[in-house]
């Protein structure tokens, strides 16, 4: 009996370490080793970040894309620390779930943004260099080679950058795009400020468009899109400005295009035509006050037309002068002097909407169409005619029932033709 008891005891002692080992093993089974590295996941993450960074850089540039990528890396870093199981509290689990939802939302937004930009690029109009070379008007000359008529759906005379007065260029930059010479066609800070202002219902916050974007809108896209079409148009202007206009032209050329292309009331297009129409002088001869009037008209040509709305034009001119002073283009004294000049005193006589030689002009246009098959109102050309202006003026006096020596119309029923 003693030998059997000893054998049982020895057996129990031999099996005890095995049972203890099994028990310990069971306790350790749920343990997860988080320190193991998932190399496949890391490679995929790096590829996704690289592709995202490349797309952002392509559309937004280095600074903007770098800011977004740094923010995204911070989010991922926060997610990594939240994923480490320091405690098993429900609060941590909720935070983790919320973070995952937020991360998924960010990824969806980024993917949606990339898809939207792909759509914008695909739908963008073809870039045509000739569109930026504004169409000029048809000019008709008399027998002495003097101009007496200008025809066209858009009245304009193209000039080069060097023919613009310095004060006009300063006024234009200060008013329309103060960081024009620093950005690449898109000003992120200005755009964001305008977007926030419009979201808050601030009507004077502007549209956030740079001068280059406005050139795109006036020449290649549309001014009248609303809603989603308006959003697409805005981002199309951004794309065209950065990758088509700014990459193909200098800043000086862009200002030249903008000065020649922009409508400035009715049929008047371009600063040279506006200078002649309002002040009877060339754009290179504009003084500070006159240049500020025209620069102010770029925002709303009809509302700030100095002939029709002199008070509104003067108020807008003063705003332009204030911006020029604020950005350091003019001194305190120059600001005060230019601001004190009444707008009406600067204007030339209001031009008649009907040319006094219209009958002769109509006959010339008809002859050109019959002979060459071209319409002078659609095709810019220089036309030299045989009209002797002194003779035509005498005919006009007769037509207008004015006294010429002893001649006088018998009554209103009389008609004449030459």
mmCIF file of C-alpha atoms in Angstrom:
data_model
loop_
_atom_site.group_PDB
_atom_site.id
_atom_site.type_symbol
_atom_site.label_atom_id
_atom_site.label_comp_id
_atom_site.label_asym_id
_atom_site.label_seq_id
_atom_site.Cartn_x
_atom_site.Cartn_y
_atom_site.Cartn_z
ATOM 1 C CA UNK A 1 0.000 0.000 0.000
ATOM 2 C CA UNK A 2 2.758 2.376 0.735
ATOM 3 C CA UNK A 3 4.398 1.749 -2.631
ATOM 4 C CA UNK A 4 1.122 2.497 -4.471
ATOM 5 C CA UNK A 5 0.605 5.723 -2.538
ATOM 6 C CA UNK A 6 4.125 6.801 -3.386
ATOM 7 C CA UNK A 7 3.558 6.127 -7.116
ATOM 8 C CA UNK A 8 0.318 8.168 -7.128
ATOM 9 C CA UNK A 9 1.986 11.032 -5.358
ATOM 10 C CA UNK A 10 4.862 11.022 -7.833
ATOM 11 C CA UNK A 11 2.408 10.994 -10.766
ATOM 12 C CA UNK A 12 0.523 13.994 -9.389
ATOM 13 C CA UNK A 13 3.759 15.889 -8.871
ATOM 14 C CA UNK A 14 4.839 15.109 -12.447
ATOM 15 C CA UNK A 15 1.540 16.286 -13.957
ATOM 16 C CA UNK A 16 1.234 19.460 -11.850
ATOM 17 C CA UNK A 17 3.710 21.580 -13.952
ATOM 18 C CA UNK A 18 1.902 20.515 -17.153
ATOM 19 C CA UNK A 19 -1.481 21.573 -15.740
ATOM 20 C CA UNK A 20 -0.006 24.831 -14.506
ATOM 21 C CA UNK A 21 1.489 25.441 -17.967
ATOM 22 C CA UNK A 22 -1.890 24.762 -19.632
ATOM 23 C CA UNK A 23 -3.621 27.164 -17.239
ATOM 24 C CA UNK A 24 -1.110 29.873 -17.950
ATOM 25 C CA UNK A 25 -1.462 29.228 -21.677
ATOM 26 C CA UNK A 26 -5.246 29.626 -21.473
ATOM 27 C CA UNK A 27 -4.877 32.943 -19.712
ATOM 28 C CA UNK A 28 -2.450 34.219 -22.330
ATOM 29 C CA UNK A 29 -4.572 33.229 -25.398
ATOM 30 C CA UNK A 30 -6.599 36.498 -25.709
ATOM 31 C CA UNK A 31 -3.443 38.591 -25.756
ATOM 32 C CA UNK A 32 -2.873 40.412 -29.092
ATOM 33 C CA UNK A 33 0.606 41.468 -30.058
ATOM 34 C CA UNK A 34 0.196 45.011 -31.453
ATOM 35 C CA UNK A 35 3.887 45.469 -31.931
ATOM 36 C CA UNK A 36 3.858 43.269 -35.051
ATOM 37 C CA UNK A 37 4.418 45.446 -38.182
ATOM 38 C CA UNK A 38 1.959 45.215 -41.107
ATOM 39 C CA UNK A 39 4.302 46.049 -43.972
ATOM 40 C CA UNK A 40 1.624 45.621 -46.654
ATOM 41 C CA UNK A 41 -0.628 48.164 -44.930
ATOM 42 C CA UNK A 42 2.238 50.634 -44.596
ATOM 43 C CA UNK A 43 3.116 50.356 -48.297
ATOM 44 C CA UNK A 44 -0.528 50.884 -49.320
ATOM 45 C CA UNK A 45 -0.821 53.890 -46.980
ATOM 46 C CA UNK A 46 2.359 55.464 -48.388
ATOM 47 C CA UNK A 47 1.120 54.973 -51.965
ATOM 48 C CA UNK A 48 -2.279 56.521 -51.172
ATOM 49 C CA UNK A 49 -0.614 59.523 -49.492
ATOM 50 C CA UNK A 50 1.813 59.967 -52.398
ATOM 51 C CA UNK A 51 -0.988 59.867 -55.004
ATOM 52 C CA UNK A 52 -3.158 62.244 -52.966
ATOM 53 C CA UNK A 53 -0.236 64.647 -52.488
ATOM 54 C CA UNK A 54 0.543 64.585 -56.205
ATOM 55 C CA UNK A 55 -3.057 65.356 -57.168
ATOM 56 C CA UNK A 56 -3.269 68.196 -54.651
ATOM 57 C CA UNK A 57 0.045 69.647 -55.849
ATOM 58 C CA UNK A 58 -1.126 69.495 -59.467
ATOM 59 C CA UNK A 59 -4.318 71.445 -58.784
ATOM 60 C CA UNK A 60 -3.407 73.705 -55.846
ATOM 61 C CA UNK A 61 0.351 74.197 -55.889
ATOM 62 C CA UNK A 62 3.050 73.414 -53.326
ATOM 63 C CA UNK A 63 1.992 75.522 -50.319
ATOM 64 C CA UNK A 64 -1.709 74.617 -50.336
ATOM 65 C CA UNK A 65 -1.060 70.910 -50.937
ATOM 66 C CA UNK A 66 1.618 70.841 -48.201
ATOM 67 C CA UNK A 67 -0.836 72.316 -45.667
ATOM 68 C CA UNK A 68 -3.489 69.728 -46.519
ATOM 69 C CA UNK A 69 -1.019 66.833 -46.412
ATOM 70 C CA UNK A 70 0.367 67.915 -43.032
ATOM 71 C CA UNK A 71 -3.189 68.051 -41.676
ATOM 72 C CA UNK A 72 -3.892 64.586 -43.036
ATOM 73 C CA UNK A 73 -0.703 63.173 -41.459
ATOM 74 C CA UNK A 74 -1.662 64.692 -38.128
ATOM 75 C CA UNK A 75 -5.056 63.013 -38.330
ATOM 76 C CA UNK A 76 -3.409 59.658 -39.073
ATOM 77 C CA UNK A 77 -0.956 60.161 -36.217
ATOM 78 C CA UNK A 78 -3.781 60.860 -33.796
ATOM 79 C CA UNK A 79 -5.528 57.741 -35.052
ATOM 80 C CA UNK A 80 -2.414 55.667 -34.406
ATOM 81 C CA UNK A 81 -2.206 56.757 -30.780
ATOM 82 C CA UNK A 82 -5.927 56.251 -30.236
ATOM 83 C CA UNK A 83 -5.585 52.736 -31.611
ATOM 84 C CA UNK A 84 -3.075 51.730 -28.904
ATOM 85 C CA UNK A 85 -5.068 49.829 -26.196
ATOM 86 C CA UNK A 86 -4.052 51.618 -23.012
ATOM 87 C CA UNK A 87 -7.430 50.962 -21.417
ATOM 88 C CA UNK A 88 -10.552 49.108 -22.364
ATOM 89 C CA UNK A 89 -12.954 51.835 -21.294
ATOM 90 C CA UNK A 90 -16.114 52.453 -23.304
ATOM 91 C CA UNK A 91 -15.133 56.079 -23.675
ATOM 92 C CA UNK A 92 -11.990 55.135 -25.573
ATOM 93 C CA UNK A 93 -13.965 52.823 -27.801
ATOM 94 C CA UNK A 94 -16.453 55.581 -28.640
ATOM 95 C CA UNK A 95 -13.603 57.989 -29.454
ATOM 96 C CA UNK A 96 -12.042 55.365 -31.673
ATOM 97 C CA UNK A 97 -15.304 54.802 -33.553
ATOM 98 C CA UNK A 98 -15.830 58.532 -34.014
ATOM 99 C CA UNK A 99 -12.291 58.915 -35.286
ATOM 100 C CA UNK A 100 -12.768 56.122 -37.796
ATOM 101 C CA UNK A 101 -15.987 57.738 -39.037
ATOM 102 C CA UNK A 102 -14.224 61.095 -39.340
ATOM 103 C CA UNK A 103 -11.306 59.526 -41.210
ATOM 104 C CA UNK A 104 -13.661 57.799 -43.638
ATOM 105 C CA UNK A 105 -15.440 61.113 -44.164
ATOM 106 C CA UNK A 106 -12.143 62.888 -44.919
ATOM 107 C CA UNK A 107 -11.164 60.191 -47.404
ATOM 108 C CA UNK A 108 -14.552 60.431 -49.134
ATOM 109 C CA UNK A 109 -14.240 64.218 -49.318
ATOM 110 C CA UNK A 110 -10.770 63.946 -50.824
ATOM 111 C CA UNK A 111 -11.915 61.363 -53.362
ATOM 112 C CA UNK A 112 -14.977 63.471 -54.193
ATOM 113 C CA UNK A 113 -12.797 66.551 -54.603
ATOM 114 C CA UNK A 114 -10.432 64.708 -56.930
ATOM 115 C CA UNK A 115 -13.358 63.407 -58.989
ATOM 116 C CA UNK A 116 -14.815 66.925 -59.191
ATOM 117 C CA UNK A 117 -11.519 68.416 -60.350
ATOM 118 C CA UNK A 118 -11.181 65.649 -62.951
ATOM 119 C CA UNK A 119 -14.645 66.616 -64.225
ATOM 120 C CA UNK A 120 -13.653 70.308 -64.314
ATOM 121 C CA UNK A 121 -10.480 69.598 -66.300
ATOM 122 C CA UNK A 122 -12.338 67.357 -68.736
ATOM 123 C CA UNK A 123 -15.099 69.934 -69.337
ATOM 124 C CA UNK A 124 -12.789 72.973 -69.521
ATOM 125 C CA UNK A 125 -12.947 74.843 -72.873
ATOM 126 C CA UNK A 126 -10.078 74.504 -75.298
ATOM 127 C CA UNK A 127 -7.371 77.070 -74.785
ATOM 128 C CA UNK A 128 -7.057 79.306 -77.843
ATOM 129 C CA UNK A 129 -4.427 82.000 -77.795
ATOM 130 C CA UNK A 130 -6.179 84.156 -80.394
ATOM 131 C CA UNK A 131 -9.149 84.667 -78.046
ATOM 132 C CA UNK A 132 -6.959 86.806 -75.806
ATOM 133 C CA UNK A 133 -6.045 89.070 -78.673
ATOM 134 C CA UNK A 134 -9.168 91.194 -78.513
ATOM 135 C CA UNK A 135 -10.958 91.977 -81.740
ATOM 136 C CA UNK A 136 -10.644 95.598 -82.730
ATOM 137 C CA UNK A 137 -13.207 97.869 -84.387
ATOM 138 C CA UNK A 138 -13.574 98.837 -88.037
ATOM 139 C CA UNK A 139 -12.285 102.386 -88.576
ATOM 140 C CA UNK A 140 -13.478 104.561 -91.478
ATOM 141 C CA UNK A 141 -11.397 107.482 -92.771
ATOM 142 C CA UNK A 142 -12.317 110.472 -94.965
ATOM 143 C CA UNK A 143 -10.512 111.780 -98.070
ATOM 144 C CA UNK A 144 -7.846 113.412 -95.885
ATOM 145 C CA UNK A 145 -7.140 110.218 -93.937
ATOM 146 C CA UNK A 146 -8.910 111.418 -90.788
ATOM 147 C CA UNK A 147 -11.072 109.024 -88.780
ATOM 148 C CA UNK A 148 -14.775 109.830 -88.702
ATOM 149 C CA UNK A 149 -16.415 106.543 -87.694
ATOM 150 C CA UNK A 150 -15.731 103.419 -85.682
ATOM 151 C CA UNK A 151 -17.919 100.331 -86.182
ATOM 152 C CA UNK A 152 -18.357 97.002 -84.470
ATOM 153 C CA UNK A 153 -20.329 95.051 -81.915
ATOM 154 C CA UNK A 154 -17.479 95.831 -79.548
ATOM 155 C CA UNK A 155 -15.741 99.191 -79.921
ATOM 156 C CA UNK A 156 -12.120 98.906 -78.904
ATOM 157 C CA UNK A 157 -8.575 99.842 -79.793
ATOM 158 C CA UNK A 158 -5.900 97.429 -78.601
ATOM 159 C CA UNK A 159 -2.834 98.867 -76.903
ATOM 160 C CA UNK A 160 0.295 97.316 -75.422
ATOM 161 C CA UNK A 161 1.347 97.214 -71.783
ATOM 162 C CA UNK A 162 3.870 100.026 -72.278
ATOM 163 C CA UNK A 163 1.070 102.294 -73.553
ATOM 164 C CA UNK A 164 -0.844 102.070 -70.262
ATOM 165 C CA UNK A 165 -0.279 104.805 -67.719
ATOM 166 C CA UNK A 166 1.464 103.675 -64.541
ATOM 167 C CA UNK A 167 -1.274 105.144 -62.362
ATOM 168 C CA UNK A 168 -3.893 103.054 -64.187
ATOM 169 C CA UNK A 169 -1.903 99.846 -63.674
ATOM 170 C CA UNK A 170 -1.483 100.679 -59.969
ATOM 171 C CA UNK A 171 -5.194 101.472 -59.644
ATOM 172 C CA UNK A 172 -6.160 98.227 -61.378
ATOM 173 C CA UNK A 173 -3.909 96.043 -59.211
ATOM 174 C CA UNK A 174 -4.854 97.777 -55.951
ATOM 175 C CA UNK A 175 -8.573 97.406 -56.706
ATOM 176 C CA UNK A 176 -8.915 94.074 -58.481
ATOM 177 C CA UNK A 177 -6.053 91.911 -57.196
ATOM 178 C CA UNK A 178 -3.537 93.364 -54.727
ATOM 179 C CA UNK A 179 -1.371 90.184 -54.711
ATOM 180 C CA UNK A 180 -1.436 89.778 -58.495
ATOM 181 C CA UNK A 181 2.358 89.701 -58.860
ATOM 182 C CA UNK A 182 2.768 87.156 -56.024
ATOM 183 C CA UNK A 183 0.250 84.380 -56.808
ATOM 184 C CA UNK A 184 0.167 81.788 -59.610
ATOM 185 C CA UNK A 185 -3.299 82.705 -60.865
ATOM 186 C CA UNK A 186 -5.200 81.580 -57.765
ATOM 187 C CA UNK A 187 -5.160 83.333 -54.380
ATOM 188 C CA UNK A 188 -6.238 80.748 -51.779
ATOM 189 C CA UNK A 189 -6.511 83.230 -48.891
ATOM 190 C CA UNK A 190 -8.633 85.667 -50.917
ATOM 191 C CA UNK A 191 -10.820 82.839 -52.207
ATOM 192 C CA UNK A 192 -11.372 81.400 -48.710
ATOM 193 C CA UNK A 193 -12.185 84.846 -47.284
ATOM 194 C CA UNK A 194 -14.741 85.493 -50.034
ATOM 195 C CA UNK A 195 -16.304 82.043 -49.586
ATOM 196 C CA UNK A 196 -16.723 82.552 -45.824
ATOM 197 C CA UNK A 197 -18.097 86.060 -46.362
ATOM 198 C CA UNK A 198 -20.687 84.865 -48.869
ATOM 199 C CA UNK A 199 -21.675 81.977 -46.583
ATOM 200 C CA UNK A 200 -22.298 84.540 -43.805
ATOM 201 C CA UNK A 201 -24.382 86.682 -46.152
ATOM 202 C CA UNK A 202 -21.872 89.492 -46.532
ATOM 203 C CA UNK A 203 -22.674 90.854 -49.988
ATOM 204 C CA UNK A 204 -19.540 93.003 -50.193
ATOM 205 C CA UNK A 205 -17.147 90.095 -49.663
ATOM 206 C CA UNK A 206 -16.536 89.711 -53.404
ATOM 207 C CA UNK A 207 -16.144 86.583 -55.466
ATOM 208 C CA UNK A 208 -12.535 85.771 -54.633
ATOM 209 C CA UNK A 209 -11.482 85.864 -58.289
ATOM 210 C CA UNK A 210 -8.000 86.977 -59.192
ATOM 211 C CA UNK A 211 -7.378 89.242 -62.163
ATOM 212 C CA UNK A 212 -6.295 86.173 -64.139
ATOM 213 C CA UNK A 213 -9.512 84.339 -63.224
ATOM 214 C CA UNK A 214 -11.548 87.333 -64.355
ATOM 215 C CA UNK A 215 -9.707 87.265 -67.673
ATOM 216 C CA UNK A 216 -10.664 83.592 -68.032
ATOM 217 C CA UNK A 217 -14.285 84.377 -67.195
ATOM 218 C CA UNK A 218 -14.480 87.252 -69.696
ATOM 219 C CA UNK A 219 -12.794 85.318 -72.485
ATOM 220 C CA UNK A 220 -13.197 81.538 -72.137
ATOM 221 C CA UNK A 221 -16.018 80.662 -69.744
ATOM 222 C CA UNK A 222 -19.330 82.309 -68.800
ATOM 223 C CA UNK A 223 -20.342 85.180 -66.532
ATOM 224 C CA UNK A 224 -23.933 84.064 -65.942
ATOM 225 C CA UNK A 225 -23.675 80.527 -64.494
ATOM 226 C CA UNK A 226 -25.561 80.008 -61.221
ATOM 227 C CA UNK A 227 -25.834 77.168 -58.698
ATOM 228 C CA UNK A 228 -23.752 74.072 -59.400
ATOM 229 C CA UNK A 229 -22.899 75.375 -62.885
ATOM 230 C CA UNK A 230 -21.513 78.507 -61.237
ATOM 231 C CA UNK A 231 -19.326 76.404 -58.914
ATOM 232 C CA UNK A 232 -18.020 74.413 -61.885
ATOM 233 C CA UNK A 233 -17.332 77.649 -63.763
ATOM 234 C CA UNK A 234 -15.422 79.103 -60.803
ATOM 235 C CA UNK A 235 -13.145 76.064 -60.509
ATOM 236 C CA UNK A 236 -12.754 75.970 -64.290
ATOM 237 C CA UNK A 237 -11.459 79.540 -64.102
ATOM 238 C CA UNK A 238 -9.015 78.450 -61.388
ATOM 239 C CA UNK A 239 -7.728 75.589 -63.542
ATOM 240 C CA UNK A 240 -7.417 77.753 -66.682
ATOM 241 C CA UNK A 241 -5.728 80.555 -64.738
ATOM 242 C CA UNK A 242 -3.050 78.341 -63.183
ATOM 243 C CA UNK A 243 -2.296 75.862 -65.941
ATOM 244 C CA UNK A 244 -3.136 77.705 -69.146
ATOM 245 C CA UNK A 245 -2.846 81.471 -68.745
ATOM 246 C CA UNK A 246 -0.141 81.935 -66.094
ATOM 247 C CA UNK A 247 2.048 79.219 -67.621
ATOM 248 C CA UNK A 248 1.901 80.737 -71.107
ATOM 249 C CA UNK A 249 1.992 84.504 -70.480
ATOM 250 C CA UNK A 250 3.871 86.982 -68.332
ATOM 251 C CA UNK A 251 2.126 89.131 -65.741
ATOM 252 C CA UNK A 252 2.525 92.158 -68.008
ATOM 253 C CA UNK A 253 0.846 90.348 -70.911
ATOM 254 C CA UNK A 254 -2.049 89.315 -68.671
ATOM 255 C CA UNK A 255 -2.597 92.948 -67.620
ATOM 256 C CA UNK A 256 -2.476 93.951 -71.295
ATOM 257 C CA UNK A 257 -5.123 91.338 -72.199
ATOM 258 C CA UNK A 258 -7.286 92.409 -69.278
ATOM 259 C CA UNK A 259 -7.018 96.109 -70.154
ATOM 260 C CA UNK A 260 -8.048 95.443 -73.773
ATOM 261 C CA UNK A 261 -10.715 92.785 -73.215
ATOM 262 C CA UNK A 262 -12.905 94.117 -70.436
ATOM 263 C CA UNK A 263 -16.311 95.705 -71.200
ATOM 264 C CA UNK A 264 -16.598 99.252 -69.861
ATOM 265 C CA UNK A 265 -20.162 100.236 -70.710
ATOM 266 C CA UNK A 266 -22.308 99.648 -73.795
ATOM 267 C CA UNK A 267 -20.164 98.947 -76.833
ATOM 268 C CA UNK A 268 -17.057 100.346 -75.130
ATOM 269 C CA UNK A 269 -14.365 97.702 -74.572
ATOM 270 C CA UNK A 270 -10.879 98.264 -73.230
ATOM 271 C CA UNK A 271 -9.201 101.090 -71.383
ATOM 272 C CA UNK A 272 -8.040 102.926 -74.543
ATOM 273 C CA UNK A 273 -11.559 103.172 -75.956
ATOM 274 C CA UNK A 274 -12.914 104.192 -72.539
ATOM 275 C CA UNK A 275 -10.221 106.873 -72.188
ATOM 276 C CA UNK A 276 -11.158 108.367 -75.538
ATOM 277 C CA UNK A 277 -14.882 108.134 -74.877
ATOM 278 C CA UNK A 278 -14.950 109.642 -71.361
ATOM 279 C CA UNK A 279 -11.899 111.951 -71.338
ATOM 280 C CA UNK A 280 -10.938 112.414 -75.021
ATOM 281 C CA UNK A 281 -7.345 111.307 -74.386
ATOM 282 C CA UNK A 282 -5.163 108.211 -74.746
ATOM 283 C CA UNK A 283 -4.797 105.710 -71.913
ATOM 284 C CA UNK A 284 -1.123 106.627 -71.485
ATOM 285 C CA UNK A 285 -2.132 110.230 -70.648
ATOM 286 C CA UNK A 286 -4.672 109.447 -67.888
ATOM 287 C CA UNK A 287 -4.086 111.268 -64.623
ATOM 288 C CA UNK A 288 -4.595 109.675 -61.209
ATOM 289 C CA UNK A 289 -8.244 110.683 -60.814
ATOM 290 C CA UNK A 290 -9.215 109.644 -64.366
ATOM 291 C CA UNK A 291 -7.371 106.316 -64.080
ATOM 292 C CA UNK A 292 -9.214 105.617 -60.805
ATOM 293 C CA UNK A 293 -12.581 106.269 -62.451
ATOM 294 C CA UNK A 294 -11.927 103.729 -65.218
ATOM 295 C CA UNK A 295 -10.378 101.173 -62.839
ATOM 296 C CA UNK A 296 -13.462 101.506 -60.640
ATOM 297 C CA UNK A 297 -15.748 100.791 -63.599
ATOM 298 C CA UNK A 298 -14.353 97.265 -63.988
ATOM 299 C CA UNK A 299 -16.575 96.084 -61.136
ATOM 300 C CA UNK A 300 -19.845 97.410 -62.609
ATOM 301 C CA UNK A 301 -19.500 99.398 -65.875
ATOM 302 C CA UNK A 302 -23.156 100.427 -66.089
ATOM 303 C CA UNK A 303 -23.581 101.420 -62.436
ATOM 304 C CA UNK A 304 -20.354 103.471 -62.371
ATOM 305 C CA UNK A 305 -20.678 105.126 -65.782
ATOM 306 C CA UNK A 306 -19.616 108.732 -65.022
ATOM 307 C CA UNK A 307 -21.902 110.209 -67.702
ATOM 308 C CA UNK A 308 -25.036 108.551 -66.363
ATOM 309 C CA UNK A 309 -24.180 108.178 -62.645
ATOM 310 C CA UNK A 310 -21.565 110.807 -61.710
ATOM 311 C CA UNK A 311 -22.172 110.553 -57.962
ATOM 312 C CA UNK A 312 -21.828 106.760 -57.907
ATOM 313 C CA UNK A 313 -18.748 107.022 -60.139
ATOM 314 C CA UNK A 314 -17.179 109.554 -57.779
ATOM 315 C CA UNK A 315 -17.858 107.361 -54.741
ATOM 316 C CA UNK A 316 -16.336 104.367 -56.504
ATOM 317 C CA UNK A 317 -13.326 106.457 -57.605
ATOM 318 C CA UNK A 318 -12.722 107.458 -54.002
ATOM 319 C CA UNK A 319 -12.791 103.795 -52.996
ATOM 320 C CA UNK A 320 -10.138 103.034 -55.622
ATOM 321 C CA UNK A 321 -8.008 105.932 -54.383
ATOM 322 C CA UNK A 322 -8.355 104.671 -50.801
ATOM 323 C CA UNK A 323 -7.162 101.199 -51.860
ATOM 324 C CA UNK A 324 -4.222 102.709 -53.749
ATOM 325 C CA UNK A 325 -3.276 104.701 -50.668
ATOM 326 C CA UNK A 326 -3.725 101.677 -48.421
ATOM 327 C CA UNK A 327 -1.413 99.529 -50.567
ATOM 328 C CA UNK A 328 1.220 102.269 -50.797
ATOM 329 C CA UNK A 329 0.823 103.322 -54.422
ATOM 330 C CA UNK A 330 0.074 106.987 -53.665
ATOM 331 C CA UNK A 331 0.930 109.446 -50.892
ATOM 332 C CA UNK A 332 -1.461 111.219 -48.531
ATOM 333 C CA UNK A 333 -1.221 114.408 -50.585
ATOM 334 C CA UNK A 334 -1.891 112.641 -53.898
ATOM 335 C CA UNK A 335 -4.865 110.871 -52.351
ATOM 336 C CA UNK A 336 -6.426 114.104 -51.060
ATOM 337 C CA UNK A 337 -5.881 116.064 -54.293
ATOM 338 C CA UNK A 338 -7.273 113.356 -56.596
ATOM 339 C CA UNK A 339 -10.237 112.811 -54.287
ATOM 340 C CA UNK A 340 -11.127 116.528 -54.281
ATOM 341 C CA UNK A 341 -11.575 116.785 -58.091
ATOM 342 C CA UNK A 342 -15.257 116.633 -59.207
ATOM 343 C CA UNK A 343 -15.875 113.837 -61.704
ATOM 344 C CA UNK A 344 -17.980 116.075 -63.982
ATOM 345 C CA UNK A 345 -15.049 118.440 -64.466
ATOM 346 C CA UNK A 346 -12.947 115.639 -65.957
ATOM 347 C CA UNK A 347 -15.447 114.392 -68.542
ATOM 348 C CA UNK A 348 -15.543 115.342 -72.206
ATOM 349 C CA UNK A 349 -18.805 116.322 -73.895
ATOM 350 C CA UNK A 350 -21.305 113.473 -73.981
ATOM 351 C CA UNK A 351 -20.897 111.705 -77.318
ATOM 352 C CA UNK A 352 -23.931 111.370 -79.541
ATOM 353 C CA UNK A 353 -25.214 107.829 -79.974
ATOM 354 C CA UNK A 354 -25.782 108.474 -83.705
ATOM 355 C CA UNK A 355 -22.973 109.412 -86.056
ATOM 356 C CA UNK A 356 -23.725 112.560 -88.052
ATOM 357 C CA UNK A 357 -22.417 110.794 -91.178
ATOM 358 C CA UNK A 358 -24.517 107.652 -90.669
ATOM 359 C CA UNK A 359 -26.129 107.838 -94.110
ATOM 360 C CA UNK A 360 -22.723 107.869 -95.800
ATOM 361 C CA UNK A 361 -21.464 105.112 -93.471
ATOM 362 C CA UNK A 362 -24.427 102.864 -94.349
ATOM 363 C CA UNK A 363 -23.675 103.263 -98.061
ATOM 364 C CA UNK A 364 -19.988 102.419 -97.505
ATOM 365 C CA UNK A 365 -20.869 99.282 -95.517
ATOM 366 C CA UNK A 366 -23.270 98.126 -98.221
ATOM 367 C CA UNK A 367 -20.611 98.606 -100.908
ATOM 368 C CA UNK A 368 -18.071 96.581 -98.871
ATOM 369 C CA UNK A 369 -20.542 93.715 -98.435
ATOM 370 C CA UNK A 370 -21.432 93.727 -102.136
ATOM 371 C CA UNK A 371 -17.807 93.845 -103.268
ATOM 372 C CA UNK A 372 -15.979 91.716 -100.663
ATOM 373 C CA UNK A 373 -18.716 89.758 -98.903
ATOM 374 C CA UNK A 374 -17.623 91.084 -95.485
ATOM 375 C CA UNK A 375 -19.597 92.928 -92.815
ATOM 376 C CA UNK A 376 -17.572 95.801 -91.280
ATOM 377 C CA UNK A 377 -19.511 95.402 -88.019
ATOM 378 C CA UNK A 378 -18.245 91.803 -87.665
ATOM 379 C CA UNK A 379 -14.846 91.930 -89.382
ATOM 380 C CA UNK A 380 -12.348 94.567 -88.192
ATOM 381 C CA UNK A 381 -10.889 96.539 -91.088
ATOM 382 C CA UNK A 382 -9.546 99.943 -92.074
ATOM 383 C CA UNK A 383 -11.751 101.645 -94.681
ATOM 384 C CA UNK A 384 -10.582 104.668 -96.678
ATOM 385 C CA UNK A 385 -13.380 106.596 -98.404
ATOM 386 C CA UNK A 386 -13.644 109.587 -100.759
ATOM 387 C CA UNK A 387 -15.837 111.627 -98.442
ATOM 388 C CA UNK A 388 -14.923 115.324 -98.344
ATOM 389 C CA UNK A 389 -16.063 116.218 -94.867
ATOM 390 C CA UNK A 390 -16.719 119.930 -95.583
ATOM 391 C CA UNK A 391 -19.056 119.003 -98.464
ATOM 392 C CA UNK A 392 -20.816 116.402 -96.331
ATOM 393 C CA UNK A 393 -21.260 118.921 -93.523
ATOM 394 C CA UNK A 394 -23.005 121.286 -95.991
ATOM 395 C CA UNK A 395 -25.331 118.474 -97.081
ATOM 396 C CA UNK A 396 -26.083 117.643 -93.452
ATOM 397 C CA UNK A 397 -27.093 121.245 -92.806
ATOM 398 C CA UNK A 398 -29.612 121.045 -95.627
ATOM 399 C CA UNK A 399 -30.910 117.723 -94.331
ATOM 400 C CA UNK A 400 -31.265 119.244 -90.870
ATOM 401 C CA UNK A 401 -33.380 122.129 -92.218
ATOM 402 C CA UNK A 402 -30.765 124.717 -91.305
ATOM 403 C CA UNK A 403 -30.290 127.978 -93.234
ATOM 404 C CA UNK A 404 -27.557 127.885 -95.860
ATOM 405 C CA UNK A 405 -27.508 131.282 -97.537
ATOM 406 C CA UNK A 406 -31.025 131.974 -98.892
ATOM 407 C CA UNK A 407 -32.115 128.314 -98.817
ATOM 408 C CA UNK A 408 -34.941 127.115 -96.571
ATOM 409 C CA UNK A 409 -37.220 124.074 -96.565
ATOM 410 C CA UNK A 410 -40.783 124.819 -97.677
ATOM 411 C CA UNK A 411 -42.336 122.434 -95.089
ATOM 412 C CA UNK A 412 -41.755 119.135 -93.259
ATOM 413 C CA UNK A 413 -43.122 117.096 -96.186
ATOM 414 C CA UNK A 414 -40.102 117.900 -98.373
ATOM 415 C CA UNK A 415 -37.563 115.097 -98.877
ATOM 416 C CA UNK A 416 -34.084 115.005 -100.381
ATOM 417 C CA UNK A 417 -31.347 112.540 -101.298
ATOM 418 C CA UNK A 418 -27.713 112.807 -102.402
#
